[in-house]
Amino acid sequence: MSAMKEVEEADKKWLCMLFGIPYEAKYQGTGTGSAIHVYNEEGEEVLTYTGGVGWQEKETKAESQVHSALKMTYYEAFSEARKALNSEEKTGSVGENIILQDNFDMKA
């Protein structure tokens, strides 16, 4: 086995020890252009290290789906609140720069 191949195998062993299995890490390049890529059990890249930037997390497909659901839920709640506020403005229950809150609950 060549010296470079031994170094690559040792690098892979250390990366797997650092990140644990089922994660897989790959070392790419040489010198200042080198990088480490860490993949989860589905093969998605979740973490990258480069000398110039450092560690960068990458969002998985599952995380993207959760974030999309959270954004949609927030947007729907915001839209409903905005509609309620606009309907109060049209009926005249909003004073000058003051919003009247007739249904304010101190216990909540």
Coordinates of N, CA and C in Angstrom, one line a residue:
M1 N 0.9 -1.2 0.0 CA 0.0 0.0 0.0 C 0.9 1.2 0.0
S2 N 0.6 2.2 -0.8 CA 1.4 3.4 -0.9 C 1.2 4.3 0.3
A3 N 2.1 5.2 0.5 CA 2.1 6.0 1.7 C 0.8 6.9 1.7
M4 N 0.5 7.4 0.5 CA -0.7 8.3 0.4 C -2.0 7.5 0.7
K5 N -2.1 6.3 0.2 CA -3.2 5.5 0.5 C -3.4 5.2 2.0
E6 N -2.2 5.0 2.7 CA -2.3 4.7 4.1 C -2.8 6.0 4.8
V7 N -2.3 7.2 4.4 CA -2.8 8.4 5.0 C -4.3 8.6 4.8
E8 N -4.8 8.3 3.6 CA -6.2 8.4 3.3 C -7.0 7.5 4.2
E9 N -6.5 6.3 4.3 CA -7.2 5.3 5.2 C -7.2 5.8 6.6
A10 N -6.1 6.3 7.1 CA -6.0 6.8 8.5 C -6.9 8.0 8.7
D11 N -7.0 8.9 7.7 CA -7.9 10.0 7.7 C -9.3 9.6 7.8
K12 N -9.7 8.6 7.0 CA -11.1 8.1 7.0 C -11.4 7.5 8.4
K13 N -10.5 6.8 8.9 CA -10.7 6.1 10.2 C -10.9 7.2 11.3
W14 N -10.1 8.2 11.3 CA -10.2 9.3 12.3 C -11.5 10.1 12.1
L15 N -11.9 10.3 10.9 CA -13.1 11.1 10.6 C -14.3 10.3 11.1
C16 N -14.3 8.9 10.9 CA -15.4 8.1 11.3 C -15.4 8.0 12.9
M17 N -14.3 8.1 13.5 CA -14.2 8.1 15.0 C -14.8 9.4 15.5
L18 N -14.5 10.5 14.8 CA -14.9 11.8 15.3 C -16.4 11.9 15.1
F19 N -17.0 11.5 14.0 CA -18.4 11.8 13.7 C -19.3 10.6 14.0
G20 N -18.6 9.4 14.2 CA -19.4 8.2 14.5 C -20.0 7.6 13.3
I21 N -20.4 6.4 13.5 CA -21.0 5.6 12.4 C -22.5 5.7 12.8
P22 N -23.4 6.0 12.0 CA -23.6 5.7 10.6 C -23.1 6.9 9.7
Y23 N -22.5 7.9 10.2 CA -22.0 9.0 9.4 C -20.7 8.5 8.6
E24 N -20.6 9.1 7.5 CA -19.4 8.8 6.6 C -18.8 10.1 6.3
A25 N -17.5 10.2 6.4 CA -16.7 11.4 6.1 C -15.8 11.1 4.9
K26 N -15.6 12.1 4.1 CA -14.7 12.0 2.9 C -13.8 13.2 2.9
Y27 N -12.5 12.9 2.7 CA -11.5 14.0 2.5 C -11.3 14.2 1.1
Q28 N -11.3 15.5 0.7 CA -11.1 15.8 -0.8 C -10.0 16.8 -1.0
G29 N -9.2 16.6 -1.9 CA -8.2 17.6 -2.3 C -6.9 17.6 -1.5
T30 N -6.1 18.5 -1.8 CA -4.8 18.7 -1.1 C -4.5 20.1 -0.9
G31 N -3.7 20.4 0.1 CA -3.3 21.8 0.4 C -4.4 22.7 0.8
T32 N -4.4 23.9 0.3 CA -5.4 24.9 0.8 C -6.8 24.7 0.2
G33 N -6.8 23.9 -0.9 CA -8.1 23.6 -1.5 C -8.8 22.3 -1.0
S34 N -8.3 21.8 0.1 CA -8.9 20.6 0.6 C -10.1 20.8 1.4
A35 N -10.9 19.8 1.5 CA -12.2 19.9 2.3 C -12.6 18.5 2.9
I36 N -13.4 18.6 3.9 CA -13.9 17.4 4.5 C -15.4 17.5 4.4
H37 N -16.0 16.4 3.9 CA -17.5 16.3 3.7 C -18.0 15.2 4.6
V38 N -19.0 15.5 5.4 CA -19.6 14.5 6.3 C -21.1 14.2 5.8
Y39 N -21.4 12.9 5.6 CA -22.7 12.5 5.1 C -23.4 11.7 6.2
N40 N -24.7 11.8 6.2 CA -25.6 11.0 7.1 C -25.9 9.7 6.5
E41 N -26.7 8.9 7.3 CA -27.0 7.5 6.8 C -27.7 7.5 5.5
E42 N -28.4 8.5 5.1 CA -29.1 8.6 3.9 C -28.2 9.0 2.7
G43 N -27.0 9.4 3.0 CA -26.1 9.8 2.0 C -26.2 11.3 1.7
E44 N -26.9 12.1 2.5 CA -27.0 13.5 2.4 C -25.8 14.2 3.1
E45 N -25.2 15.2 2.4 CA -24.1 15.9 3.0 C -24.7 16.8 4.1
V46 N -24.2 16.7 5.3 CA -24.7 17.4 6.5 C -23.7 18.4 7.0
L47 N -22.4 18.3 6.7 CA -21.4 19.1 7.3 C -20.2 19.2 6.3
T48 N -19.6 20.3 6.2 CA -18.4 20.5 5.3 C -17.4 21.4 6.0
Y49 N -16.2 21.0 5.9 CA -15.1 21.9 6.4 C -14.1 22.2 5.3
T50 N -13.8 23.5 5.2 CA -12.8 24.0 4.3 C -11.9 24.9 5.1
G51 N -10.7 25.0 4.7 CA -9.7 25.9 5.4 C -10.1 27.3 5.4
G52 N -10.6 27.8 4.3 CA -10.9 29.3 4.2 C -12.2 29.7 4.9
V53 N -13.2 28.8 5.0 CA -14.5 29.1 5.6 C -14.7 28.5 7.0
G54 N -14.2 27.3 7.2 CA -14.4 26.5 8.4 C -15.6 25.6 8.2
W55 N -16.2 25.3 9.3 CA -17.3 24.3 9.3 C -18.6 25.0 8.8
Q56 N -19.3 24.3 8.0 CA -20.6 24.8 7.5 C -21.6 23.6 7.6
E57 N -22.7 23.9 8.3 CA -23.8 22.9 8.3 C -24.6 23.0 7.1
K58 N -25.2 21.8 6.7 CA -26.0 21.8 5.5 C -27.4 21.2 5.9
E59 N -28.4 21.8 5.5 CA -29.8 21.3 5.8 C -30.1 20.0 5.1
T60 N -30.7 19.0 5.8 CA -31.1 17.8 5.2 C -32.5 18.0 4.6
K61 N -32.9 17.0 3.8 CA -34.3 17.1 3.2 C -35.3 17.1 4.3
A62 N -35.1 16.3 5.4 CA -36.1 16.2 6.5 C -36.2 17.6 7.2
E63 N -35.0 18.2 7.4 CA -35.0 19.5 8.1 C -35.6 20.6 7.2
S64 N -35.4 20.5 5.9 CA -36.1 21.4 5.0 C -37.6 21.3 5.1
Q65 N -38.1 20.1 5.2 CA -39.6 19.9 5.2 C -40.1 20.5 6.5
V66 N -39.4 20.3 7.7 CA -39.9 20.8 8.9 C -39.8 22.3 8.9
H67 N -38.8 22.9 8.4 CA -38.7 24.4 8.3 C -39.8 24.9 7.4
S68 N -40.1 24.2 6.3 CA -41.2 24.7 5.4 C -42.5 24.7 6.1
A69 N -42.8 23.6 6.9 CA -44.0 23.5 7.6 C -44.1 24.6 8.7
L70 N -43.0 24.9 9.3 CA -43.0 25.9 10.3 C -43.3 27.3 9.7
K71 N -42.7 27.6 8.6 CA -42.9 28.8 7.9 C -44.3 29.0 7.4
M72 N -44.9 27.9 6.9 CA -46.3 27.9 6.4 C -47.2 28.2 7.6
T73 N -47.0 27.5 8.7 CA -47.8 27.7 9.9 C -47.8 29.1 10.4
Y74 N -46.6 29.7 10.4 CA -46.4 31.1 10.9 C -47.1 32.0 9.9
Y75 N -46.9 31.8 8.6 CA -47.5 32.7 7.6 C -49.0 32.6 7.7
E76 N -49.6 31.4 7.9 CA -51.1 31.3 8.0 C -51.6 32.1 9.2
A77 N -50.9 31.9 10.4 CA -51.3 32.6 11.6 C -51.2 34.2 11.4
F78 N -50.1 34.6 10.8 CA -49.9 36.0 10.5 C -50.9 36.6 9.6
S79 N -51.3 35.8 8.6 CA -52.3 36.3 7.6 C -53.7 36.4 8.3
E80 N -54.0 35.5 9.2 CA -55.3 35.5 9.9 C -55.3 36.7 10.8
A81 N -54.2 36.9 11.5 CA -54.1 38.1 12.5 C -54.2 39.4 11.7
R82 N -53.6 39.5 10.5 CA -53.6 40.7 9.7 C -55.0 40.9 9.2
K83 N -55.8 39.8 8.8 CA -57.2 40.0 8.4 C -58.0 40.5 9.5
A84 N -57.8 40.0 10.7 CA -58.6 40.4 11.8 C -58.3 41.9 12.1
L85 N -57.1 42.3 12.1 CA -56.7 43.7 12.3 C -57.3 44.6 11.3
N86 N -57.2 44.2 10.0 CA -57.8 45.0 9.0 C -59.3 45.1 9.1
S87 N -60.0 44.1 9.5 CA -61.5 44.2 9.7 C -61.8 45.1 10.8
E88 N -61.0 45.1 11.9 CA -61.3 46.0 13.0 C -61.1 47.5 12.5
E89 N -60.1 47.7 11.7 CA -59.8 49.1 11.2 C -61.0 49.5 10.4
K90 N -61.6 48.7 9.6 CA -62.7 49.1 8.7 C -64.0 49.3 9.5
T91 N -64.1 48.6 10.7 CA -65.3 48.9 11.5 C -65.2 50.0 12.4
G92 N -64.0 50.6 12.5 CA -63.8 51.7 13.4 C -63.4 51.4 14.8
S93 N -63.1 50.2 15.1 CA -62.7 49.9 16.5 C -61.3 50.2 16.8
V94 N -60.6 50.8 15.9 CA -59.2 51.1 16.1 C -59.0 52.6 16.2
G95 N -58.5 53.1 17.3 CA -58.3 54.5 17.5 C -57.1 55.0 16.8
E96 N -56.8 56.3 17.0 CA -55.6 56.8 16.3 C -54.3 56.3 16.9
N97 N -53.6 55.4 16.2 CA -52.4 54.7 16.6 C -52.6 53.8 17.9
I98 N -53.8 53.6 18.2 CA -54.1 52.7 19.4 C -55.1 51.6 19.0
I99 N -54.7 50.4 19.3 CA -55.6 49.3 19.0 C -56.3 48.9 20.3
L100 N -57.6 48.9 20.3 CA -58.4 48.5 21.4 C -58.5 47.0 21.5
Q101 N -58.3 46.5 22.7 CA -58.3 45.0 22.8 C -59.4 44.7 23.9
D102 N -60.6 44.6 23.4 CA -61.8 44.3 24.2 C -61.7 42.9 24.8
N103 N -61.0 42.0 24.1 CA -61.0 40.6 24.5 C -59.7 40.2 25.1
F104 N -59.0 41.1 25.8 CA -57.7 40.8 26.4 C -57.9 39.9 27.6
D105 N -57.2 38.8 27.7 CA -57.3 37.9 28.8 C -56.1 38.0 29.7
M106 N -56.2 38.5 30.9 CA -55.1 38.6 31.9 C -54.5 37.3 32.3
K107 N -55.3 36.3 32.4 CA -54.9 34.9 32.8 C -53.9 34.3 31.9
A108 N -54.1 34.5 30.6 CA -53.3 33.9 29.6 C -51.9 34.5 29.7

